[in-house]
Tab-separated table of C-alpha atoms in Angstrom:
chain	number	residue	atom	x	y	z
A	128	MET	CA	2.046	36.014	4.593
A	129	ASN	CA	-0.698	36.408	7.428
A	130	SER	CA	0.904	33.736	10.452
A	131	SER	CA	-2.965	33.423	11.776
A	132	VAL	CA	-3.920	31.472	8.568
A	133	ARG	CA	-4.252	27.710	8.929
A	134	HIS	CA	-2.060	25.775	7.208
A	135	VAL	CA	-3.344	23.087	5.709
A	136	VAL	CA	-0.877	19.723	4.336
A	137	VAL	CA	-2.354	17.332	1.716
A	138	VAL	CA	-0.965	14.316	1.042
A	139	GLY	CA	-2.137	11.832	-2.149
A	140	GLY	CA	-2.645	14.179	-5.758
A	141	GLY	CA	-5.303	11.861	-6.698
A	142	PRO	CA	-8.907	13.042	-7.178
A	143	ALA	CA	-9.642	12.543	-2.973
A	144	GLY	CA	-6.026	14.676	-2.642
A	145	SER	CA	-7.003	17.252	-4.990
A	146	ALA	CA	-10.674	17.813	-4.521
A	147	ALA	CA	-9.547	18.261	-0.866
A	148	ALA	CA	-6.218	20.575	-1.580
A	149	ILE	CA	-8.655	22.979	-4.100
A	150	GLU	CA	-11.529	22.853	-0.799
A	151	VAL	CA	-9.175	24.035	1.337
A	152	ALA	CA	-7.927	26.962	-1.049
A	153	ARG	CA	-11.497	27.948	-2.044
A	154	LEU	CA	-11.888	28.880	2.012
A	155	GLY	CA	-8.315	30.611	2.342
A	156	CYS	CA	-6.056	28.560	4.280
A	157	ARG	CA	-2.871	27.994	2.964
A	158	VAL	CA	-3.036	24.743	1.086
A	159	THR	CA	0.097	22.258	0.368
A	160	LEU	CA	-0.127	19.172	-1.614
A	161	VAL	CA	2.660	16.292	-1.684
A	162	ASP	CA	2.522	14.006	-4.263
A	163	GLU	CA	5.180	10.781	-4.828
A	164	HIS	CA	4.459	11.077	-8.415
A	165	PRO	CA	6.108	10.840	-10.861
A	166	GLN	CA	8.667	8.509	-9.145
A	167	SER	CA	12.552	7.472	-10.239
A	168	ALA	CA	12.561	4.124	-11.812
A	169	ALA	CA	14.762	3.560	-8.448
A	170	ALA	CA	12.159	3.865	-6.736
A	171	MET	CA	9.595	1.855	-9.022
A	172	SER	CA	11.726	-0.907	-8.355
A	173	LEU	CA	11.245	-0.876	-4.295
A	174	ASP	CA	7.651	-1.973	-5.000
A	175	ALA	CA	6.747	1.843	-3.309
A	176	PRO	CA	3.434	2.392	-2.967
A	177	TYR	CA	2.401	-0.310	-6.111
A	178	PHE	CA	3.890	-3.826	-6.961
A	179	TYR	CA	5.486	-2.720	-10.008
A	180	GLY	CA	7.463	-6.099	-10.227
A	181	ALA	CA	10.564	-6.588	-11.875
A	182	ARG	CA	10.374	-5.127	-15.933
A	183	PHE	CA	10.606	-1.602	-16.257
A	184	SER	CA	10.574	0.350	-20.101
A	185	PRO	CA	13.039	1.848	-20.833
A	186	LEU	CA	11.038	4.757	-20.835
A	187	LEU	CA	11.022	5.305	-17.638
A	188	SER	CA	15.211	6.484	-17.457
A	189	ASN	CA	13.798	9.407	-18.894
A	190	VAL	CA	13.047	11.678	-16.278
A	191	ARG	CA	11.701	14.651	-18.232
A	192	ALA	CA	9.549	12.629	-20.671
A	193	VAL	CA	8.309	10.764	-17.401
A	194	ALA	CA	7.479	14.065	-15.792
A	195	GLU	CA	5.538	15.454	-18.313
A	196	ARG	CA	3.110	11.872	-18.974
A	197	VAL	CA	2.532	11.923	-15.440
A	198	LEU	CA	1.432	15.356	-14.985
A	199	GLY	CA	-0.227	15.511	-18.108
A	200	ALA	CA	-2.057	12.660	-17.405
A	201	ASN	CA	-2.997	14.337	-14.109
A	202	GLU	CA	-5.373	17.083	-14.439
A	203	ALA	CA	-6.941	17.708	-11.004
A	204	LEU	CA	-3.374	17.895	-10.274
A	205	MET	CA	-3.080	20.997	-12.573
A	206	ALA	CA	-6.534	22.486	-11.673
A	207	CYS	CA	-4.447	22.762	-7.744
A	208	VAL	CA	-1.749	24.820	-8.820
A	209	GLU	CA	-4.606	26.980	-11.106
A	210	ALA	CA	-5.882	27.022	-7.603
A	211	GLY	CA	-2.592	28.758	-6.160
A	212	VAL	CA	-2.233	24.892	-4.228
A	213	GLU	CA	1.440	25.249	-3.241
A	214	VAL	CA	2.177	20.940	-5.288
A	215	LEU	CA	4.963	19.347	-4.072
A	216	THR	CA	5.753	16.510	-6.765
A	217	SER	CA	8.266	13.736	-6.542
A	218	THR	CA	8.363	14.584	-2.887
A	219	VAL	CA	7.284	11.725	-0.375
A	220	ALA	CA	5.929	11.738	2.865
A	221	TRP	CA	7.459	9.630	5.421
A	222	GLY	CA	6.180	10.449	8.345
A	223	VAL	CA	4.478	12.297	10.979
A	224	PHE	CA	4.703	13.550	14.161
A	225	LEU	CA	3.028	15.166	16.858
A	226	GLU	CA	3.530	16.320	20.231
A	227	GLY	CA	3.225	14.527	23.097
A	228	PRO	CA	5.506	13.725	26.052
A	229	THR	CA	8.120	12.714	24.329
A	230	SER	CA	8.197	15.287	21.267
A	231	ARG	CA	7.864	18.491	23.297
A	232	HIS	CA	10.558	19.876	21.410
A	233	LEU	CA	8.269	19.573	17.826
A	234	GLY	CA	6.716	22.765	18.255
A	235	ALA	CA	4.061	21.692	16.045
A	236	PRO	CA	2.470	19.089	14.440
A	237	LYS	CA	4.891	18.095	10.894
A	238	VAL	CA	5.166	15.805	8.070
A	239	ALA	CA	8.050	14.679	7.272
A	240	LEU	CA	9.214	15.091	3.267
A	241	ALA	CA	12.235	14.025	1.192
A	242	ASP	CA	12.771	13.863	-2.512
A	243	ASP	CA	15.922	13.310	-3.978
A	244	GLN	CA	18.053	16.590	-2.802
A	245	ARG	CA	16.588	16.910	0.965
A	246	SER	CA	15.155	15.993	4.204
A	247	TRP	CA	13.112	18.820	5.783
A	248	CYS	CA	9.668	18.946	7.845
A	249	LEU	CA	6.728	21.094	7.642
A	250	ASP	CA	4.262	22.059	10.017
A	251	PHE	CA	0.965	21.780	9.606
A	252	ASP	CA	-2.442	23.059	11.407
A	253	ALA	CA	-3.921	20.448	9.675
A	254	LEU	CA	-3.551	16.693	7.808
A	255	ILE	CA	-5.533	15.030	5.193
A	256	LEU	CA	-4.537	12.061	3.719
A	257	ALA	CA	-4.889	10.907	0.742
A	258	PRO	CA	-2.789	7.948	0.064
A	259	GLY	CA	-5.006	5.755	-1.569
A	260	ALA	CA	-4.755	2.409	-1.999
A	261	ARG	CA	-2.021	-0.833	-2.830
A	262	ASP	CA	-1.740	-3.850	-4.786
A	263	LEU	CA	-2.596	-7.062	-2.618
A	264	VAL	CA	0.088	-9.855	-3.401
A	265	LEU	CA	-0.063	-13.042	-3.159
A	266	SER	CA	2.267	-15.455	-4.226
A	267	PHE	CA	3.049	-18.034	-6.508
A	268	PRO	CA	5.655	-20.245	-8.218
A	269	GLY	CA	7.564	-17.981	-10.374
A	270	TRP	CA	5.919	-14.945	-9.393
A	271	GLN	CA	9.146	-13.142	-9.152
A	272	LEU	CA	9.518	-12.773	-13.033
A	273	PRO	CA	9.478	-9.905	-14.907
A	274	GLY	CA	5.829	-9.615	-16.619
A	275	VAL	CA	4.326	-9.903	-12.712
A	276	LEU	CA	2.528	-6.986	-11.238
A	277	GLY	CA	-0.108	-5.670	-9.025
A	278	VAL	CA	-3.257	-4.437	-10.669
A	279	LYS	CA	-2.613	-0.687	-9.016
A	280	GLY	CA	1.175	-1.050	-10.281
A	281	ALA	CA	0.176	-1.891	-13.450
A	282	SER	CA	-2.867	0.727	-13.888
A	283	THR	CA	-0.073	3.349	-12.914
A	284	LEU	CA	2.249	2.117	-15.625
A	285	LEU	CA	-0.966	2.087	-18.319
A	286	GLU	CA	-2.562	5.671	-17.488
A	287	SER	CA	-0.237	7.570	-15.578
A	288	TYR	CA	3.215	7.028	-16.802
A	289	HIS	CA	2.581	5.408	-20.401
A	290	ALA	CA	5.651	2.716	-19.770
A	291	PHE	CA	3.537	-0.958	-20.199
A	292	GLU	CA	5.484	-3.187	-21.597
A	293	GLY	CA	3.163	-5.879	-21.854
A	294	ARG	CA	1.262	-6.669	-25.031
A	295	ARG	CA	-0.763	-9.884	-24.022
A	296	VAL	CA	-1.807	-10.121	-20.605
A	297	LEU	CA	-3.243	-12.317	-18.236
A	298	ILE	CA	-5.715	-11.491	-15.578
A	299	LEU	CA	-5.790	-12.991	-11.762
A	300	GLY	CA	-9.201	-11.763	-10.247
A	301	SER	CA	-12.200	-11.147	-11.220
A	302	GLY	CA	-12.869	-7.923	-8.607
A	303	THR	CA	-13.944	-4.877	-10.083
A	304	ALA	CA	-10.218	-3.322	-10.120
A	305	GLY	CA	-9.543	-5.863	-12.077
A	306	LEU	CA	-12.228	-5.546	-14.654
A	307	ALA	CA	-11.611	-2.280	-14.716
A	308	PHE	CA	-7.971	-2.692	-16.036
A	309	ALA	CA	-9.190	-5.526	-18.430
A	310	ARG	CA	-11.005	-2.341	-20.261
A	311	SER	CA	-8.176	-0.112	-20.050
A	312	ALA	CA	-5.854	-2.423	-21.514
A	313	ARG	CA	-8.244	-3.094	-24.032
A	314	ALA	CA	-8.791	0.537	-24.636
A	315	SER	CA	-5.120	0.707	-25.399
A	316	GLY	CA	-4.598	-2.066	-27.935
A	317	ILE	CA	-3.419	-4.613	-25.330
A	318	ASN	CA	-4.967	-8.557	-26.088
A	319	VAL	CA	-6.535	-9.947	-22.293
A	320	ALA	CA	-5.723	-13.104	-22.295
A	321	GLY	CA	-8.054	-13.749	-20.134
A	322	VAL	CA	-9.332	-13.198	-16.529
A	323	VAL	CA	-8.908	-15.823	-13.969
A	324	ASP	CA	-10.892	-16.631	-10.430
A	325	PRO	CA	-10.920	-19.137	-8.074
A	326	ALA	CA	-14.360	-19.071	-7.643
A	327	GLY	CA	-17.627	-20.328	-9.732
A	328	GLU	CA	-18.684	-16.660	-10.372
A	329	ILE	CA	-17.313	-13.532	-11.557
A	330	ALA	CA	-16.843	-11.001	-8.332
A	331	GLY	CA	-16.905	-7.627	-9.629
A	332	ASP	CA	-19.341	-5.021	-11.049
A	333	ALA	CA	-21.775	-6.845	-13.510
A	334	ALA	CA	-22.043	-4.477	-15.788
A	335	LEU	CA	-18.552	-3.924	-16.408
A	336	ALA	CA	-18.250	-8.067	-16.683
A	337	GLN	CA	-20.957	-8.320	-19.325
A	338	ALA	CA	-19.310	-5.895	-21.602
A	339	LEU	CA	-15.917	-7.404	-21.794
A	340	GLN	CA	-17.888	-10.368	-21.997
A	341	LEU	CA	-19.590	-9.140	-25.203
A	342	ALA	CA	-16.099	-8.156	-26.113
A	343	GLY	CA	-14.937	-11.432	-26.256
A	344	VAL	CA	-12.879	-11.527	-23.008
A	345	THR	CA	-12.300	-14.913	-21.478
A	346	PHE	CA	-13.128	-15.747	-18.075
A	347	LEU	CA	-11.628	-18.963	-16.910
A	348	LEU	CA	-13.825	-19.325	-13.932
A	349	ASP	CA	-13.160	-22.274	-10.989
A	350	HIS	CA	-9.199	-21.877	-11.848
A	351	ALA	CA	-6.253	-20.498	-9.910
A	352	ILE	CA	-2.560	-20.477	-11.216
A	353	GLU	CA	-0.365	-23.250	-10.292
A	354	ARG	CA	2.742	-21.050	-11.825
A	355	ALA	CA	4.327	-18.678	-13.868
A	356	ILE	CA	6.273	-19.893	-16.784
A	357	GLY	CA	9.237	-18.561	-18.098
A	358	THR	CA	13.069	-17.716	-17.936
A	359	GLN	CA	13.854	-14.657	-18.304
A	360	GLU	CA	10.337	-13.132	-18.360
A	361	VAL	CA	6.873	-13.959	-17.986
A	362	GLU	CA	6.050	-16.748	-21.172
A	363	ALA	CA	2.872	-18.454	-20.238
A	364	ALA	CA	1.143	-19.254	-16.738
A	365	ARG	CA	-0.094	-22.934	-16.217
A	366	LEU	CA	-3.376	-22.951	-14.948
A	367	VAL	CA	-5.707	-25.634	-12.649
A	368	HIS	CA	-9.422	-26.010	-12.390
A	369	ARG	CA	-10.005	-25.694	-8.881
A	370	LYS	CA	-12.887	-29.333	-9.757
A	371	ASN	CA	-11.359	-31.605	-11.614
A	372	GLY	CA	-7.434	-30.798	-11.644
A	373	SER	CA	-7.097	-30.565	-15.283
A	374	ARG	CA	-4.458	-28.388	-16.030
A	375	GLN	CA	-3.747	-25.699	-19.235
A	376	ASP	CA	-0.977	-23.184	-20.419
A	377	ILE	CA	-2.153	-19.669	-21.333
A	378	ALA	CA	0.357	-17.947	-23.426
A	379	CYS	CA	0.873	-14.252	-22.559
A	380	ASP	CA	3.873	-12.188	-21.436
A	381	THR	CA	2.385	-10.560	-18.288
A	382	ILE	CA	0.803	-11.568	-15.227
A	383	VAL	CA	-1.366	-8.993	-13.167
A	384	MET	CA	-2.681	-9.247	-9.397
A	385	ALA	CA	-6.063	-7.759	-8.973
A	386	PHE	CA	-6.556	-10.065	-5.484
A	387	GLY	CA	-8.066	-6.917	-4.124
A	388	PRO	CA	-6.335	-3.263	-3.433
A	389	VAL	CA	-5.879	-2.594	0.130
A	390	PRO	CA	-5.543	1.111	2.190
A	391	ASN	CA	-2.911	2.649	2.132
A	392	VAL	CA	-2.727	3.129	6.175
A	393	GLU	CA	1.272	3.648	7.243
A	394	LEU	CA	1.298	7.272	7.652
A	395	ALA	CA	-2.507	7.149	9.217
A	396	ALA	CA	-0.961	4.475	11.979
A	397	ILE	CA	2.233	6.246	12.820
A	398	ALA	CA	0.476	9.369	13.320
A	399	GLY	CA	-1.477	7.379	16.309
A	400	CYS	CA	-4.732	7.230	14.013
A	401	ALA	CA	-6.937	4.035	15.533
A	402	LEU	CA	-7.483	1.561	12.874
A	403	THR	CA	-10.385	-1.116	12.693
A	404	TYR	CA	-10.476	-4.502	10.820
A	405	ASP	CA	-13.346	-4.220	8.019
A	406	GLU	CA	-13.354	-6.533	5.399
A	407	MET	CA	-16.086	-4.957	3.064
A	408	ARG	CA	-13.324	-1.860	3.289
A	409	GLY	CA	-10.028	-4.014	1.778
A	410	GLY	CA	-8.924	-4.961	5.412
A	411	TRP	CA	-7.588	-2.340	8.407
A	412	CYS	CA	-9.089	1.043	7.748
A	413	PRO	CA	-8.719	4.190	10.020
A	414	VAL	CA	-11.557	4.869	12.437
A	415	LEU	CA	-13.054	7.723	10.956
A	416	GLY	CA	-16.133	10.411	11.883
A	417	PRO	CA	-18.571	12.047	9.529
A	418	ASP	CA	-16.289	14.706	8.108
A	419	MET	CA	-13.462	12.074	7.893
A	420	GLN	CA	-11.640	12.868	11.002
A	421	SER	CA	-9.913	10.184	12.088
A	422	SER	CA	-9.047	9.368	16.263
A	423	VAL	CA	-6.164	11.907	16.235
A	424	GLU	CA	-7.711	15.932	16.445
A	425	GLY	CA	-6.463	17.904	13.225
A	426	VAL	CA	-5.838	14.370	11.036
A	427	PHE	CA	-7.889	12.891	8.478
A	428	VAL	CA	-8.162	10.451	5.893
A	429	VAL	CA	-9.989	10.204	2.620
A	430	GLY	CA	-10.623	8.330	-0.453
A	431	ASP	CA	-9.028	4.481	-0.962
A	432	GLY	CA	-6.866	5.171	2.258
A	433	ALA	CA	-10.317	5.424	4.293
A	434	GLY	CA	-11.426	2.605	2.997
A	435	ILE	CA	-11.702	0.515	-0.884
A	436	ASP	CA	-15.360	0.952	-1.672
A	437	ALA	CA	-16.489	-1.163	-4.819
A	438	VAL	CA	-18.198	1.408	-6.478
A	439	GLY	CA	-16.014	4.209	-5.173
A	440	LEU	CA	-13.688	2.129	-8.068
A	441	LEU	CA	-15.592	3.221	-11.014
A	442	ASP	CA	-16.877	6.238	-9.499
A	443	PRO	CA	-14.931	9.152	-8.145
A	444	GLU	CA	-16.878	11.384	-7.240
A	445	ILE	CA	-17.786	9.512	-4.391
A	446	ALA	CA	-14.175	10.219	-2.765
A	447	ILE	CA	-14.523	13.477	-3.687
A	448	ARG	CA	-17.683	14.491	-2.057
A	449	GLU	CA	-15.789	13.436	1.331
A	450	ALA	CA	-12.471	14.801	0.341
A	451	ARG	CA	-14.072	17.769	-0.087
A	452	ALA	CA	-16.147	17.500	3.445
A	453	ALA	CA	-13.033	16.546	5.425
A	454	ALA	CA	-11.429	20.046	3.362
A	455	ARG	CA	-14.284	22.089	5.252
A	456	ALA	CA	-14.241	20.426	8.519
A	457	ALA	CA	-9.682	21.226	8.491
A	458	ALA	CA	-10.503	24.613	7.535
A	459	CYS	CA	-12.523	25.916	10.205
A	460	GLY	CA	-10.482	23.606	12.888
A	461	GLU	CA	-13.255	23.339	14.901
A	462	THR	CA	-14.489	19.494	14.801
A	463	ALA	CA	-13.607	17.284	17.853
A	464	PRO	CA	-12.235	13.834	16.849
A	465	CYS	CA	-14.195	10.772	15.947
A	466	VAL	CA	-15.032	7.995	18.529
A	467	PRO	CA	-17.049	5.855	16.202
A	468	PRO	CA	-15.862	4.014	13.243
A	469	ARG	CA	-17.492	5.024	10.100
A	470	ILE	CA	-18.796	1.475	9.376
A	471	ALA	CA	-19.096	-1.486	11.598
A	472	PRO	CA	-16.807	-3.783	11.332
A	473	VAL	CA	-17.623	-7.080	9.340
A	474	THR	CA	-18.110	-10.135	11.999
A	475	SER	CA	-19.656	-12.999	9.687
A	476	ASP	CA	-18.116	-15.980	8.566
A	477	ARG	CA	-18.249	-15.121	5.311
A	478	ARG	CA	-14.763	-15.380	3.591
A	479	GLY	CA	-13.243	-12.261	1.057
A	480	ALA	CA	-12.472	-12.944	-2.344
A	481	ALA	CA	-8.511	-12.498	-1.240
A	482	GLU	CA	-9.085	-15.471	1.270
A	483	VAL	CA	-10.400	-17.563	-1.870
A	484	TRP	CA	-7.859	-17.244	-3.621
A	485	LEU	CA	-5.460	-17.938	-0.651
A	486	GLU	CA	-6.674	-21.624	-0.691
A	487	ALA	CA	-6.885	-21.793	-4.103
A	488	LEU	CA	-2.501	-21.246	-4.449
A	489	VAL	CA	-2.349	-23.119	-1.562
A	490	ASP	CA	-4.064	-26.066	-2.855
A	491	ALA	CA	-2.183	-25.644	-6.715
A	492	ALA	CA	1.288	-24.882	-5.343
A	493	GLY	CA	1.803	-25.813	-1.704
A	494	LEU	CA	3.640	-23.745	1.151
A	495	ASP	CA	7.139	-23.871	-0.529
A	496	VAL	CA	6.852	-21.057	-2.401
A	497	VAL	CA	8.711	-17.709	-1.246
A	498	VAL	CA	6.112	-15.572	0.387
A	499	CYS	CA	9.138	-13.050	1.113
A	500	GLN	CA	11.650	-12.284	-1.541
A	501	CYS	CA	13.809	-9.673	0.046
A	502	GLU	CA	14.396	-12.012	3.083
A	503	GLU	CA	13.333	-14.885	1.015
A	504	VAL	CA	11.217	-16.651	3.423
A	505	THR	CA	8.539	-19.670	2.218
A	506	ARG	CA	5.432	-19.985	3.628
A	507	ARG	CA	6.223	-23.550	4.982
A	508	GLU	CA	9.260	-21.645	7.150
A	509	LEU	CA	6.918	-18.579	7.989
A	510	LEU	CA	4.558	-21.100	9.586
A	511	ASP	CA	7.418	-23.134	11.299
A	512	LEU	CA	8.627	-19.683	12.796
A	513	ALA	CA	12.002	-20.967	11.362
A	514	PRO	CA	14.627	-18.364	12.023
A	515	PRO	CA	16.610	-17.347	8.931
A	516	ARG	CA	18.943	-19.594	7.168
A	517	TYR	CA	21.678	-17.629	6.403
A	518	LEU	CA	21.788	-18.095	10.755
A	519	GLY	CA	22.571	-21.311	10.093
A	520	THR	CA	20.638	-22.741	12.688
A	521	ARG	CA	19.981	-26.511	12.553
A	522	GLY	CA	17.138	-26.990	15.105
A	523	ARG	CA	13.882	-26.155	14.474
A	524	PRO	CA	10.944	-25.012	16.930
A	525	PRO	CA	8.340	-27.560	17.425
A	526	GLY	CA	5.430	-28.168	15.157
A	527	GLU	CA	3.035	-26.098	18.112
A	528	ALA	CA	5.349	-23.178	18.245
A	529	LEU	CA	2.731	-20.798	15.902
A	530	GLU	CA	-0.492	-22.046	18.681
A	531	THR	CA	1.939	-21.499	21.478
A	532	ALA	CA	2.403	-17.583	20.505
A	533	ILE	CA	-1.447	-16.591	20.332
A	534	ALA	CA	-1.992	-14.824	23.678
A	535	GLY	CA	-5.860	-14.099	24.583
A	536	GLY	CA	-6.810	-14.871	21.482
A	537	ARG	CA	-5.041	-12.851	19.114
A	538	LEU	CA	-0.921	-13.213	17.177
A	539	SER	CA	1.380	-10.564	16.379
A	540	GLN	CA	2.895	-9.988	13.349
A	541	ASP	CA	5.105	-8.369	14.672
A	542	LEU	CA	6.359	-11.266	16.902
A	543	VAL	CA	6.254	-13.791	13.833
A	544	LYS	CA	8.711	-10.945	11.935
A	545	ARG	CA	11.219	-10.986	14.456
A	546	MET	CA	11.105	-14.397	14.407
A	547	THR	CA	11.512	-14.961	10.650
A	548	ARG	CA	12.367	-11.797	9.211
A	549	ALA	CA	8.977	-12.039	6.361
A	550	GLY	CA	8.450	-8.326	5.889
A	551	MET	CA	11.973	-6.658	7.195
A	552	GLY	CA	13.027	-6.022	3.666
A	553	HIS	CA	14.033	-3.158	1.553
A	554	CYS	CA	9.965	-3.092	0.350
A	555	GLN	CA	9.189	-3.005	4.384
A	556	GLY	CA	6.676	-5.650	3.734
A	557	LYS	CA	5.062	-4.384	0.931
A	558	ARG	CA	4.832	-7.357	-1.143
A	559	CYS	CA	4.139	-9.528	2.118
A	560	ARG	CA	2.970	-8.051	4.856
A	561	ASP	CA	-0.961	-9.053	3.682
A	562	HIS	CA	-0.280	-12.113	3.109
A	563	VAL	CA	1.580	-13.120	6.166
A	564	ALA	CA	-1.352	-12.150	7.644
A	565	MET	CA	-3.862	-14.257	5.932
A	566	LEU	CA	-1.624	-17.665	6.427
A	567	LEU	CA	-1.230	-17.048	10.105
A	568	ALA	CA	-5.027	-16.642	10.390
A	569	ARG	CA	-5.570	-19.526	8.071
A	570	ALA	CA	-3.427	-21.739	9.492
A	571	LEU	CA	-4.638	-20.862	13.186
A	572	GLY	CA	-8.567	-20.480	12.423
A	573	LEU	CA	-8.264	-17.309	13.854
A	574	PRO	CA	-10.420	-14.147	12.049
A	575	LEU	CA	-8.205	-11.934	9.739
A	576	ALA	CA	-9.517	-9.099	12.667
A	577	ASN	CA	-7.399	-11.213	14.936
A	578	VAL	CA	-3.940	-11.665	13.577
A	579	ALA	CA	-2.310	-8.025	15.027
A	580	PRO	CA	-1.079	-5.742	11.747
A	581	GLY	CA	2.900	-5.412	12.015
A	582	THR	CA	3.482	-2.318	13.051
A	583	TYR	CA	4.561	0.599	11.011
A	584	ARG	CA	7.590	2.888	11.654
A	585	ALA	CA	9.079	5.728	9.936
A	586	PRO	CA	10.367	6.261	6.989
A	587	VAL	CA	7.221	4.606	5.597
A	588	ARG	CA	8.938	4.880	2.048
A	589	PRO	CA	12.438	4.163	0.910
A	590	VAL	CA	14.966	7.467	1.227
A	591	SER	CA	18.425	7.564	0.413
A	592	LEU	CA	20.614	7.959	3.728
A	593	ALA	CA	22.775	10.321	1.484
A	594	VAL	CA	19.070	12.606	1.799
A	595	MET	CA	18.171	12.033	5.145
A	596	GLN	CA	22.135	13.117	6.311
A	597	ALA	CA	20.520	16.867	5.384
A	598	ASP	CA	18.442	17.127	7.726
A	599	ASP	CA	20.968	15.922	10.471
A	600	GLU	CA	20.064	17.120	13.887
A	601	SER	CA	22.167	20.350	14.740
A	602	ALA	CA	25.231	21.101	16.702
A	603	GLU	CA	23.406	21.845	19.723
A	604	LEU	CA	21.242	18.846	19.810
A	605	ARG	CA	24.140	16.635	19.730
A	606	GLU	CA	26.131	18.067	22.178
A	607	ARG	CA	22.847	17.519	24.223
A	608	TRP	CA	22.100	14.565	23.431
A	609	ALA	CA	22.022	12.643	26.959
A	610	TYR	CA	19.118	14.986	28.031
A	611	TRP	CA	17.372	16.951	24.754
A	612	LEU	CA	14.224	14.920	25.743
A	613	HIS	CA	14.358	17.217	29.026
A	614	PRO	CA	14.652	20.803	27.574
A	615	VAL	CA	12.657	22.273	29.968
A	616	GLU	CA	13.486	20.342	33.188
A	617	GLY	CA	17.349	20.420	31.874
A	618	PRO	CA	19.866	17.774	33.002
A	619	PRO	CA	19.163	15.154	34.751
A	620	ALA	CA	21.382	15.208	38.629
A	621	GLY	CA	25.224	14.232	37.901
A	622	LEU	CA	25.448	15.340	33.700
């Protein structure tokens, strides 16, 4: 192969990623597309990239059948193969490493990959990130029961894996993502027990909501969930009316959290891309220029990973057009990193739907509800900055401990994580990161933009140590480990 041909790596095989890969290939570049699906049941149990919950169909244990379903459902990915794109499926991108003062040994920018057999690094001239969105998870009593899952996880199991186990679902959230799932569920013969929202009006697409109402779907507005009911799995949900306090139990076997999708920014963050908080685009998003290039030259972000567009949730053509623009810029390699954000951050005091949901959930069940499943940290312990219970520490920080942690009007989520361990579990904070930030902002009266998001570190996907070991450093590097950061100057004097 001609070494002068630019190599563009695309991460994500959804509509945006596939469109970008095909465009890059059309322009004569070498292109590699990486997609983490189909996933193994073990990977899905760690709730990455979506909140799948604790109930899995036995069908997921049949690796070959799962692969046929997932790949067969992704026509865009098949089009990539036909266009000459190198497609790597069941492969996670767990890191991005760029050359810098402490990484001169790299030789070229690299994206770190892993499948179930090995881990390796791939050089690139340009990187297009199309990681999509993940689930926003807000807890309530019983959220650990099998049958509670996020709308992204539910949609993926239903439409790609064909392994959705629910037969009667209750949807929490009337935003467009929740409405779209209700439509898909009904089309698959699944009964929708209702769509719940603590607000007094439907939040999502009006035409879609009207179609669901005409089809007989019940909208329970001014309601919030108090708890999931069940012993071994979900059997019902107890709802509370926010105005009159009345309660009712809704029979269901599945509860889908559709509080709102959140852009996946892990890879962009560890690549050093500047992020900005934009309430209207789902929270923290990369700062992007007109051609979707980030603040880091040669790194582009497209699709839902660039920010959630409510219209785009129903019309993938918007993301596809952006992806093609990024592909053309990546192929020519002549654009400069962006400076201004694509959309100015929202500075109004308007509360988003997720914040309304959080208030309703706290009102319904209080603070003694687990917010971090991995480390079993409750909302109260989080806000008290209480140390982990297993340490046996009797003393608790003073009541104003959280207030004293504010510096310059901002609070670091990393600081809270180190003190309470909320977000340090095996899901890598995907279940609780946003919930924690929202609780902190609510308790301190801060805008969400003033709660600095927790730091992302590689690997941003769970990768087994057995796989990582295969890409261990060389014997020569281990021998020179004391000064391997200084390959040009040689070892410091005295070594």
